[in-house]
Coordinates of C-alpha atoms and ligand atoms in Angstrom, one line a residue:
Chain A
M118 CA 0.0 0.0 0.0
I119 CA 2.9 2.4 1.0
E120 CA 6.0 1.9 -0.9
L121 CA 9.0 4.1 -0.1
A122 CA 12.1 3.8 -2.2
G123 CA 15.5 5.4 -1.5
I124 CA 14.0 8.3 0.2
S125 CA 16.3 11.0 1.5
K126 CA 15.6 14.4 2.7
T127 CA 18.0 17.1 3.5
F128 CA 16.7 20.4 5.0
N129 CA 18.5 23.8 4.3
H130 CA 20.8 22.1 1.8
G131 CA 24.0 24.1 1.5
K132 CA 23.5 26.3 4.5
P133 CA 25.3 26.0 7.9
T134 CA 22.0 24.6 9.3
E135 CA 22.0 21.6 6.9
V136 CA 20.3 18.5 8.4
N137 CA 20.1 15.2 6.7
A138 CA 16.7 14.1 8.4
L139 CA 16.4 11.0 6.1
N140 CA 19.0 8.8 4.7
G141 CA 18.1 6.3 2.1
I142 CA 14.8 5.0 3.5
D143 CA 13.3 1.9 2.0
L144 CA 9.9 0.8 3.4
Y145 CA 7.0 -1.3 2.2
V146 CA 3.8 -1.3 4.2
E147 CA 1.1 -3.8 3.3
I148 CA -2.5 -3.3 3.0
G149 CA -4.3 -3.6 6.5
E150 CA -1.0 -3.5 8.3
F151 CA -0.8 -1.4 11.5
L152 CA 2.9 -0.1 11.5
V153 CA 4.4 1.5 14.8
V154 CA 7.4 3.8 14.5
V155 CA 9.5 4.7 17.4
G156 CA 12.7 6.5 17.7
S157 CA 14.3 9.3 19.6
N158 CA 13.6 13.0 19.1
G159 CA 14.9 14.3 15.8
S160 CA 15.4 10.7 14.2
G161 CA 13.2 11.6 11.4
K162 CA 9.9 10.1 12.2
S163 CA 7.7 13.2 11.4
T164 CA 9.8 14.0 8.4
L165 CA 8.8 10.3 7.1
L166 CA 5.2 10.7 7.7
N167 CA 5.3 14.1 6.1
I168 CA 6.8 12.6 3.0
I169 CA 4.1 9.9 2.7
A170 CA 1.5 12.7 3.1
G171 CA 3.2 14.9 0.7
S172 CA 3.5 17.9 2.9
I173 CA 7.1 17.6 2.4
S174 CA 8.8 16.5 -0.9
P175 CA 11.8 14.1 -0.7
T176 CA 15.2 15.2 -1.8
Q177 CA 15.6 11.8 -3.4
G178 CA 13.6 8.8 -3.8
T179 CA 10.0 7.9 -5.0
V180 CA 6.8 7.5 -3.0
A181 CA 4.0 5.1 -4.3
L182 CA 0.6 4.6 -2.8
D183 CA -1.7 1.8 -3.9
G184 CA 0.8 1.0 -6.6
R185 CA 0.7 4.5 -8.1
D186 CA 3.7 6.9 -8.0
V187 CA 2.7 10.0 -6.3
T188 CA 6.1 11.7 -5.6
D189 CA 5.0 14.7 -7.6
L190 CA 1.7 15.1 -6.1
A191 CA 1.0 17.7 -3.4
D192 CA -0.6 16.7 -0.1
Y193 CA -4.2 18.1 -1.0
Q194 CA -3.8 16.0 -4.1
R195 CA -3.1 12.7 -2.1
S196 CA -6.1 13.3 0.3
R197 CA -8.1 10.8 -1.5
Y198 CA -5.8 7.9 0.0
I199 CA -4.9 9.5 3.3
S200 CA -6.2 10.7 6.6
R201 CA -3.9 12.4 9.1
V202 CA -4.1 13.0 12.7
F203 CA -1.5 15.3 13.9
Q204 CA 0.6 15.6 17.1
N205 CA -1.0 18.9 17.9
P206 CA -4.8 18.3 18.7
L207 CA -5.4 21.7 17.1
S208 CA -4.3 20.9 13.7
G209 CA -6.7 18.3 12.7
T210 CA -9.8 20.4 13.2
A211 CA -10.9 24.0 12.5
P212 CA -11.7 25.6 15.9
D213 CA -14.1 28.3 14.8
L214 CA -16.2 26.1 12.7
S215 CA -18.9 23.9 14.1
I216 CA -18.4 20.1 14.8
L217 CA -20.9 19.5 12.1
D218 CA -19.0 21.8 9.4
N219 CA -15.7 20.0 10.4
F220 CA -17.5 16.6 9.6
R221 CA -19.0 17.9 6.5
L222 CA -15.5 18.6 5.2
A223 CA -14.1 15.5 6.3
A224 CA -17.0 13.6 4.5
L225 CA -15.8 15.6 1.4
R226 CA -12.1 14.5 1.6
T227 CA -12.4 12.7 -1.5
H228 CA -14.7 14.8 -3.3
P229 CA -14.8 18.4 -4.7
K230 CA -16.3 21.0 -2.3
S231 CA -19.2 22.4 -4.5
L232 CA -21.3 25.3 -4.4
K233 CA -24.4 23.4 -2.9
I234 CA -25.5 23.2 0.7
G235 CA -24.5 19.8 1.8
I236 CA -25.5 19.6 5.5
D237 CA -29.0 18.3 5.6
E238 CA -31.0 16.4 8.2
G239 CA -29.8 13.2 7.0
F240 CA -26.1 14.1 7.3
K241 CA -26.8 15.4 10.9
Y242 CA -28.2 12.2 11.8
K243 CA -25.1 10.3 10.3
V244 CA -22.6 12.6 12.3
M245 CA -24.7 12.1 15.5
E246 CA -24.5 8.4 15.0
K247 CA -20.7 8.4 14.5
L248 CA -20.5 10.5 17.6
S249 CA -22.3 8.3 19.7
L250 CA -19.6 5.6 19.0
L251 CA -17.0 7.5 21.0
G252 CA -19.2 7.6 24.3
M253 CA -18.2 11.1 24.9
G254 CA -21.6 12.5 24.9
L255 CA -20.7 14.7 21.8
E256 CA -23.7 13.8 19.8
T257 CA -25.8 16.5 21.3
K258 CA -23.2 19.2 20.6
I259 CA -22.9 19.3 16.9
N260 CA -23.4 23.0 16.5
Q261 CA -20.8 24.0 19.0
P262 CA -17.5 25.3 17.7
M263 CA -14.8 22.7 17.7
G264 CA -12.5 25.1 19.6
T265 CA -14.8 24.5 22.6
L266 CA -13.7 21.1 23.1
S267 CA -10.9 19.7 25.0
G268 CA -7.6 18.6 23.2
G269 CA -8.6 15.0 23.7
Q270 CA -11.9 15.1 22.5
R271 CA -10.7 16.9 19.4
Q272 CA -8.2 14.3 18.8
A273 CA -10.7 11.5 18.9
L274 CA -12.9 13.5 16.6
T275 CA -10.2 14.0 14.1
L276 CA -9.8 10.2 14.1
L277 CA -13.5 9.7 13.5
M278 CA -13.5 12.3 10.8
S279 CA -10.9 10.3 8.9
V280 CA -13.5 7.6 8.2
M281 CA -16.2 9.9 7.0
A282 CA -14.9 9.4 3.6
N283 CA -13.4 6.5 2.0
C284 CA -10.0 6.2 3.5
K285 CA -7.2 3.8 2.8
I286 CA -4.1 5.0 4.7
L287 CA -4.3 6.5 8.4
L288 CA -1.2 8.4 9.5
L289 CA -0.9 9.2 13.2
D290 CA 1.9 11.3 14.4
E291 CA 1.9 11.1 18.3
P292 CA -1.6 11.5 18.5
T293 CA -1.8 11.1 22.3
A294 CA 1.2 13.1 23.1
A295 CA -1.0 16.1 24.4
L296 CA -3.7 13.7 26.2
D297 CA -4.3 12.5 29.6
P298 CA -4.2 8.8 30.0
R299 CA -7.9 8.2 29.7
S300 CA -8.3 10.1 26.4
A301 CA -5.1 8.8 25.3
D302 CA -6.5 5.3 25.8
I303 CA -9.7 6.2 24.0
V304 CA -7.9 7.7 21.1
M305 CA -5.6 4.7 20.6
R306 CA -8.4 2.2 21.2
T307 CA -10.5 4.1 18.4
A308 CA -7.6 4.1 16.1
D309 CA -7.1 0.5 16.5
K310 CA -10.8 -0.3 16.0
L311 CA -11.0 1.9 12.9
T312 CA -7.9 -0.1 11.4
H313 CA -9.6 -3.2 11.8
D314 CA -13.1 -2.2 11.0
F315 CA -12.0 -0.3 7.7
N316 CA -9.0 -2.5 6.9
L317 CA -6.8 0.6 7.0
T318 CA -3.1 0.7 6.4
T319 CA -2.0 2.7 9.6
V320 CA 1.2 4.3 10.4
L321 CA 1.6 5.2 14.1
I322 CA 4.5 7.4 15.5
T323 CA 4.6 7.1 19.3
H324 CA 7.0 7.7 22.3
N325 CA 4.8 5.8 24.4
L326 CA 6.5 2.2 24.3
K327 CA 3.6 0.6 26.1
D328 CA 1.5 1.7 23.1
A329 CA 4.0 0.6 20.7
F330 CA 4.0 -2.9 22.4
T331 CA 0.4 -3.1 22.7
Y332 CA -0.9 -1.9 19.4
G333 CA 0.0 -2.9 15.7
Q334 CA 1.6 -5.8 14.0
R335 CA 4.9 -4.3 12.9
I336 CA 7.3 -2.1 14.7
I337 CA 10.2 -0.1 13.3
Q338 CA 12.8 2.0 15.2
M339 CA 14.5 4.9 13.6
T340 CA 17.7 6.6 14.3
E341 CA 19.4 9.6 12.6
G342 CA 17.1 9.1 9.5
R343 CA 17.5 5.3 9.3
I344 CA 15.6 2.3 10.0
I345 CA 17.6 0.2 12.6
H346 CA 15.1 -2.3 13.7
D347 CA 12.1 -3.7 11.7
L348 CA 10.0 -6.5 13.4
K349 CA 7.3 -8.1 11.3
E350 CA 4.1 -9.8 12.8
D351 CA 5.4 -13.1 14.4
E352 CA 8.5 -11.3 15.6
K353 CA 6.7 -8.4 17.1
A354 CA 4.4 -10.9 18.7
K355 CA 7.2 -12.5 20.3
L356 CA 8.6 -9.1 21.5
E357 CA 8.6 -8.1 25.2
Q358 CA 7.9 -4.7 26.3
A359 CA 11.4 -4.7 28.0
D360 CA 12.9 -5.5 24.7
I361 CA 11.8 -2.2 23.2
F362 CA 13.1 -0.4 26.3
K363 CA 16.5 -1.8 25.7
W364 CA 16.4 -0.5 22.3
F365 CA 16.8 3.0 23.6
S366 CA 19.3 2.2 26.2
Chain B
M148 CA -32.1 64.9 9.3
D149 CA -30.7 65.0 5.7
F150 CA -27.2 64.4 6.7
L151 CA -28.2 61.4 8.7
L152 CA -29.9 59.8 5.5
T153 CA -26.7 60.6 3.5
A154 CA -24.7 58.9 6.0
I155 CA -26.9 55.8 6.1
L156 CA -26.8 55.8 2.2
Q157 CA -22.9 56.1 2.2
G158 CA -22.8 53.3 4.8
L159 CA -24.8 51.2 2.4
C160 CA -22.6 51.8 -0.5
F161 CA -19.6 50.9 1.7
A162 CA -21.2 47.6 2.6
G163 CA -19.2 46.0 -0.4
I164 CA -15.9 47.2 1.3
A165 CA -17.1 46.0 4.6
L166 CA -18.2 42.5 3.3
G167 CA -14.9 42.4 1.3
I168 CA -12.7 43.0 4.4
Y169 CA -14.8 40.7 6.4
I170 CA -13.9 38.0 3.9
S171 CA -10.3 38.6 3.5
M172 CA -9.6 39.6 7.2
K173 CA -12.0 37.3 9.2
I174 CA -12.6 34.3 6.9
F175 CA -9.1 34.1 5.2
N176 CA -7.1 35.7 7.8
I177 CA -5.3 37.7 5.2
P178 CA -4.7 41.4 5.7
D179 CA -5.5 42.5 2.1
I180 CA -5.3 46.2 1.5
T181 CA -5.9 46.2 -2.3
T182 CA -9.1 47.8 -1.0
D183 CA -8.3 51.5 -1.9
G184 CA -7.2 50.5 -5.5
S185 CA -10.1 48.0 -6.3
Y186 CA -12.7 50.5 -5.0
M187 CA -11.3 53.4 -7.0
L188 CA -11.1 50.7 -9.8
G189 CA -14.8 50.2 -9.6
A190 CA -15.5 53.8 -9.6
A191 CA -13.2 54.6 -12.6
I192 CA -14.7 52.0 -14.6
T193 CA -18.2 53.0 -13.7
A194 CA -17.6 56.7 -14.5
T195 CA -15.7 56.0 -17.7
L196 CA -18.4 53.7 -19.1
F197 CA -21.1 55.9 -18.3
T198 CA -19.5 58.8 -20.0
H199 CA -18.8 56.7 -23.1
G200 CA -22.4 55.7 -23.3
M201 CA -22.0 52.0 -22.4
K202 CA -25.3 50.2 -21.7
F203 CA -25.8 50.4 -18.0
Y204 CA -26.5 46.6 -17.5
F205 CA -22.9 45.8 -18.8
I206 CA -21.3 48.2 -16.4
L207 CA -21.8 46.1 -13.2
P208 CA -20.5 42.8 -14.7
L209 CA -17.4 44.4 -15.8
V210 CA -16.8 46.3 -12.6
I211 CA -17.2 42.7 -10.7
C212 CA -14.9 41.1 -13.0
A213 CA -12.2 44.1 -12.8
G214 CA -12.4 44.0 -9.0
A215 CA -12.0 40.2 -9.0
L216 CA -8.9 40.5 -11.4
A217 CA -7.2 43.0 -9.0
G218 CA -7.8 40.3 -6.0
V219 CA -6.6 37.5 -8.2
L220 CA -3.5 39.5 -8.9
T221 CA -2.8 40.2 -5.1
G222 CA -3.7 36.5 -4.2
W223 CA -1.3 35.2 -7.0
I224 CA 1.3 37.5 -5.7
H225 CA 0.9 36.5 -2.1
T226 CA 0.6 32.6 -2.7
K227 CA 2.7 32.0 -5.6
L228 CA 5.5 34.5 -5.2
K229 CA 5.4 34.0 -1.4
V230 CA 5.1 37.8 -1.0
N231 CA 3.7 39.0 2.3
A232 CA -0.1 39.6 1.9
L233 CA 0.3 43.3 3.1
L234 CA 3.1 44.0 0.6
A235 CA 1.3 42.3 -2.2
G236 CA -1.9 44.3 -1.6
I237 CA 0.1 47.6 -1.5
L238 CA 1.8 46.7 -4.8
V239 CA -1.4 46.2 -6.6
M240 CA -3.2 49.0 -5.0
N241 CA -0.2 51.3 -5.9
G242 CA -0.3 50.0 -9.6
L243 CA -3.8 50.4 -9.9
Y244 CA -3.6 54.2 -9.3
S245 CA -2.1 54.5 -12.7
I246 CA -4.5 52.2 -14.3
N247 CA -7.4 54.2 -12.7
L248 CA -6.2 57.5 -13.9
T249 CA -5.5 56.4 -17.4
T250 CA -9.1 54.7 -17.6
M251 CA -10.7 57.9 -16.5
G252 CA -8.4 60.2 -18.5
R253 CA -8.5 62.9 -15.9
S254 CA -8.7 63.0 -12.3
N255 CA -12.5 63.8 -12.0
L256 CA -15.4 62.7 -13.9
P257 CA -18.9 64.2 -13.3
L258 CA -21.9 62.0 -14.1
R259 CA -24.6 64.6 -13.6
D260 CA -26.4 64.2 -17.0
Y261 CA -26.7 60.3 -16.7
T262 CA -29.4 58.1 -15.2
T263 CA -27.9 56.0 -12.4
I264 CA -29.2 52.7 -11.0
F265 CA -30.6 54.7 -8.0
T266 CA -32.6 57.0 -10.4
R267 CA -33.7 54.6 -13.2
L268 CA -36.7 53.4 -11.5
K269 CA -39.1 55.6 -9.5
I270 CA -40.7 53.8 -6.8
L271 CA -41.0 56.4 -4.2
P272 CA -41.5 60.0 -5.4
D273 CA -38.8 61.4 -3.0
V274 CA -35.3 61.0 -4.6
N275 CA -33.6 60.2 -1.4
Q276 CA -35.9 57.7 -0.3
N277 CA -35.9 56.2 -3.8
T278 CA -32.2 55.9 -3.5
L279 CA -32.5 54.3 -0.1
V280 CA -34.6 51.7 -1.5
F281 CA -32.3 50.6 -4.3
A282 CA -29.3 50.8 -1.9
I283 CA -30.9 48.5 0.6
L284 CA -31.8 46.2 -2.4
A285 CA -28.2 46.1 -3.6
V286 CA -26.9 45.4 0.0
A287 CA -29.6 42.7 0.4
I288 CA -28.6 40.9 -2.9
M289 CA -24.9 41.0 -1.7
I290 CA -25.7 39.5 1.7
T291 CA -27.8 36.8 0.2
L292 CA -25.1 35.7 -2.1
I293 CA -22.4 36.1 0.2
G294 CA -24.4 34.3 3.1
Y295 CA -25.6 31.5 0.7
L296 CA -21.9 31.0 -0.5
L297 CA -20.7 30.5 3.2
K298 CA -23.2 27.9 4.0
T299 CA -22.3 25.7 0.9
D300 CA -19.7 23.0 1.1
F301 CA -17.3 25.4 -0.7
G302 CA -18.0 28.1 1.7
I303 CA -17.3 25.6 4.8
A304 CA -13.9 25.0 2.9
M305 CA -13.2 28.7 2.5
R306 CA -13.9 29.2 6.3
A307 CA -11.6 26.3 7.2
T308 CA -8.8 27.7 4.9
G309 CA -8.2 30.7 7.1
N310 CA -9.0 28.8 10.3
S311 CA -6.7 25.6 10.2
E312 CA -4.7 25.5 6.9
T313 CA -3.0 22.1 7.9
M314 CA -6.3 20.5 8.3
I315 CA -8.1 21.6 5.1
R316 CA -5.1 20.7 3.2
S317 CA -5.1 17.4 4.5
L318 CA -8.8 17.1 3.7
G319 CA -7.9 17.7 -0.1
V320 CA -8.1 21.5 -0.6
N321 CA -5.7 23.6 -2.6
T322 CA -5.5 26.4 -0.1
D323 CA -3.4 28.8 -2.4
R324 CA -6.3 28.4 -5.1
M325 CA -8.8 29.1 -2.2
K326 CA -7.1 32.2 -1.0
I327 CA -6.9 33.6 -4.7
I328 CA -10.6 33.0 -5.0
G329 CA -11.3 34.5 -1.6
L330 CA -9.4 37.6 -2.5
A331 CA -11.2 37.8 -6.0
I332 CA -14.6 37.9 -4.1
A333 CA -13.5 40.4 -1.5
N334 CA -12.3 42.7 -4.2
A335 CA -15.0 42.2 -6.6
L336 CA -17.3 43.3 -3.6
T337 CA -15.1 46.2 -3.0
A338 CA -15.2 47.4 -6.7
T339 CA -19.1 47.0 -6.5
S340 CA -18.7 49.7 -3.5
G341 CA -17.0 52.0 -6.0
Y342 CA -19.7 51.2 -8.5
L343 CA -22.5 52.3 -6.2
M344 CA -20.7 55.4 -4.6
T345 CA -19.8 56.8 -7.9
Q346 CA -23.5 56.6 -8.8
L347 CA -24.7 57.9 -5.4
Q348 CA -22.3 61.0 -5.5
S349 CA -22.7 61.3 -9.3
F350 CA -19.0 61.7 -10.0
A351 CA -15.7 59.7 -9.6
D352 CA -12.6 61.3 -8.4
I353 CA -9.1 59.7 -8.4
N354 CA -8.7 60.6 -4.6
M355 CA -12.0 59.1 -3.5
G356 CA -10.2 55.7 -2.7
I357 CA -7.6 57.0 -0.4
G358 CA -8.1 55.5 3.1
V359 CA -11.4 53.6 2.4
V360 CA -9.7 50.3 3.4
I361 CA -10.2 51.9 7.1
L362 CA -14.0 52.1 6.5
G363 CA -14.1 48.4 5.9
L364 CA -11.7 47.6 8.8
G365 CA -13.7 49.7 11.0
A366 CA -17.0 48.1 10.1
V367 CA -15.7 44.7 10.6
I368 CA -14.1 45.6 14.0
I369 CA -17.2 47.3 15.2
G370 CA -19.1 44.1 14.0
E371 CA -16.8 42.0 15.7
T372 CA -17.0 43.8 19.0
M373 CA -20.9 43.3 18.8
I374 CA -20.4 39.8 17.8
N375 CA -18.3 39.0 20.9
W376 CA -21.0 40.9 23.1
F377 CA -23.9 39.1 21.9
N378 CA -22.1 35.5 21.1
I379 CA -23.3 35.4 17.6
T380 CA -22.4 32.4 15.5
S381 CA -25.1 32.6 12.7
V382 CA -23.5 33.5 9.4
W383 CA -26.4 35.7 8.4
K384 CA -26.4 37.6 11.6
T385 CA -22.9 38.2 11.4
L386 CA -23.0 39.5 7.8
L387 CA -25.8 41.9 8.8
I388 CA -23.9 43.1 11.8
V389 CA -20.8 44.0 9.6
I390 CA -23.1 46.0 7.5
F391 CA -24.6 47.5 10.4
G392 CA -21.0 48.5 11.5
A393 CA -20.5 50.3 8.1
I394 CA -23.5 52.2 8.6
L395 CA -22.9 53.1 12.2
F396 CA -19.4 54.2 11.2
Q397 CA -20.8 56.8 8.7
L398 CA -23.2 57.9 11.3
V399 CA -20.7 58.7 13.7
L400 CA -18.4 60.4 11.2
A401 CA -21.5 62.6 10.0
L402 CA -22.5 63.6 13.5
T403 CA -18.8 64.5 14.2
L404 CA -18.8 66.8 11.3
S405 CA -22.3 68.2 12.3
L406 CA -20.6 69.1 15.6
G407 CA -18.5 71.6 13.4
I408 CA -15.3 69.9 13.5
N409 CA -12.9 70.9 10.7
P410 CA -13.4 68.3 7.8
N411 CA -9.5 68.2 7.6
M412 CA -9.6 66.5 10.8
L413 CA -12.0 63.6 9.5
K414 CA -9.3 61.1 8.8
I415 CA -7.9 61.5 12.4
V416 CA -11.4 61.1 13.9
T417 CA -11.9 58.0 11.7
S418 CA -8.7 56.5 13.0
C419 CA -9.5 57.3 16.8
F420 CA -12.9 55.8 16.3
V421 CA -11.5 52.6 15.0
L422 CA -8.7 52.5 17.7
L423 CA -11.6 53.0 20.3
F424 CA -13.4 50.0 19.1
V425 CA -10.2 48.0 18.9
G426 CA -9.4 49.1 22.3
I427 CA -12.7 48.5 24.1
P428 CA -12.6 44.8 24.3
R429 CA -8.9 44.8 25.6
L430 CA -9.7 47.4 28.3
T431 CA -12.9 45.8 29.6
I432 CA -10.9 42.4 29.8
K433 CA -8.3 44.2 31.9
T434 CA -11.0 45.5 34.4
A435 CA -13.0 42.4 34.6
Ligands
ATP62 N1 11.1 22.1 8.2 C1 12.3 21.7 8.8 N2 13.6 22.6 8.4 C2 14.7 22.2 8.9 N3 14.8 21.1 9.6 C3 13.9 20.4 9.9 C4 12.7 20.7 9.4 N4 11.7 19.5 9.9 C5 12.6 18.7 10.6 N5 13.8 19.1 10.7 C6 14.9 18.5 11.1 O1 15.0 17.1 10.6 C7 15.5 16.3 11.8 C8 14.2 15.3 12.1 O2 13.1 15.9 12.3 P1 11.7 15.1 12.6 O3 10.8 16.2 13.0 O4 11.3 14.2 11.5 O5 12.1 14.3 13.8 P2 11.2 13.4 14.8 O6 11.6 11.9 14.8 O7 9.7 13.5 14.4 O8 11.3 13.9 16.3 P3 10.2 14.0 17.5 O9 10.1 12.7 18.2 O10 10.8 15.2 18.4 O11 9.0 14.6 17.0 C9 15.5 17.1 13.0 O12 17.0 17.3 13.2 C10 14.9 18.3 12.6 O13 15.6 19.3 13.3
MG63 MG1 7.9 14.4 15.3

């Protein structure tokens, strides 16, 4: 589903601040695979995710999604494959728009936004139905501005919004970093459930090694823009939580 | 009483500027000051076409297209050439001055002998009241169109563009294109203001655009203060309040003048008035 070949990224090329964020990454993620990415700060995880999403273009290498070369497509042109949840809970939603408006846009992710009024009773009902799945009592608040919700609620909604339209790839960059343990748990469970229910190909970046251990079928560790550990399904199953801790010592 | 009616009429004519600034500043979060230029552009084209005997129903579409083009230019310079929005606006506004002057051929064009949209149809016997009816009608059409637009799927995407660019790009919207369209709409509205004002005062003058941007800003800021006071979220009410802000602004200026203040002082009064409204929310927060 996701194919990265020989991806390198250099920021500020030729300046004193030059950084090689990624050094020749080859990565193939299968359909329905839940991949967890760990690695210390600055190891290139977010850069990798941004390159898959198209918000950063690689210095070298190619990106293919669903067998199609998308290296030259901008992020908004790749959105028909990809849904994203950002590290900052505020990035995934528009605060001044109502919950309903946010969901309307999410439902149109793969469609043009046309000059007709798309929010009708049927759509409202659909959103309320989706919201009740979360069990946060948000289904009665669809007309509230998104900005009045907590970070955890917004992050959970961003996840839910990602499956409002046909979605194949889910990219999660530290989605729980800003959340309390309970909200973090809801968000991680929702992500896991959606991955299964919708057969999504999911890439999760996390610093929470317990989550890295609990969720996903495959785990990779990055250091200085390279993949230094890559454990597939059966190997990850055998992995102990302590083993992952050792990677960082 | 007459000067109050004149103020209201002027406020209604400035409604386009107010809506334009509302769209660029509040919806897209872009400080666009092409305004002075595109307002004058609307005025210049209106006066020139009238005096060249153009059929009156061709004039408005041309004015709207010209204003939109000015907005597209600013938007293109801002998004594609990555020039700061303020500078992009200043560049276009400055350039438009020459275009406007060349279009008119001289710095002042009177329209006394022509039938304007305010006098074309007589519904009410009194000229001023008749004008008022048509000005209200024009503003009502603008509000309806913009209000509808903002409620459509496209409009929601517009509102999200200025609110959370990361999010809306990840939802498949080309934000550069969106901003260019937004500035086109904003400046088309502004040019329409120039169109109305030229016909209201029956002349176009090359200097009539100087500083009009502040009228729009003032209207939006007055509107915003009221929106916060009354906790308004409805799109329609918001637009109405912005228009109300434009009218209130003109009324205050008219009252100031009627108190016998030197007209040379008008611009400083304008600035102080806007400053007052910007300041009120900050001051009340401090004391609270
Ligand atoms: N836009 C940018 N301009 C310059 N350098 C950048 C940019 N983005 C990332 N970098 C650099 O690239 C390297 C990798 O950054 P990246 O954000 O991918 O790390 P990360 O693994 O996500 O770290 P963290 O765990 O802290 O989120 C870092 O050295 C960073 O300073
Ligand atoms: Mg990161």
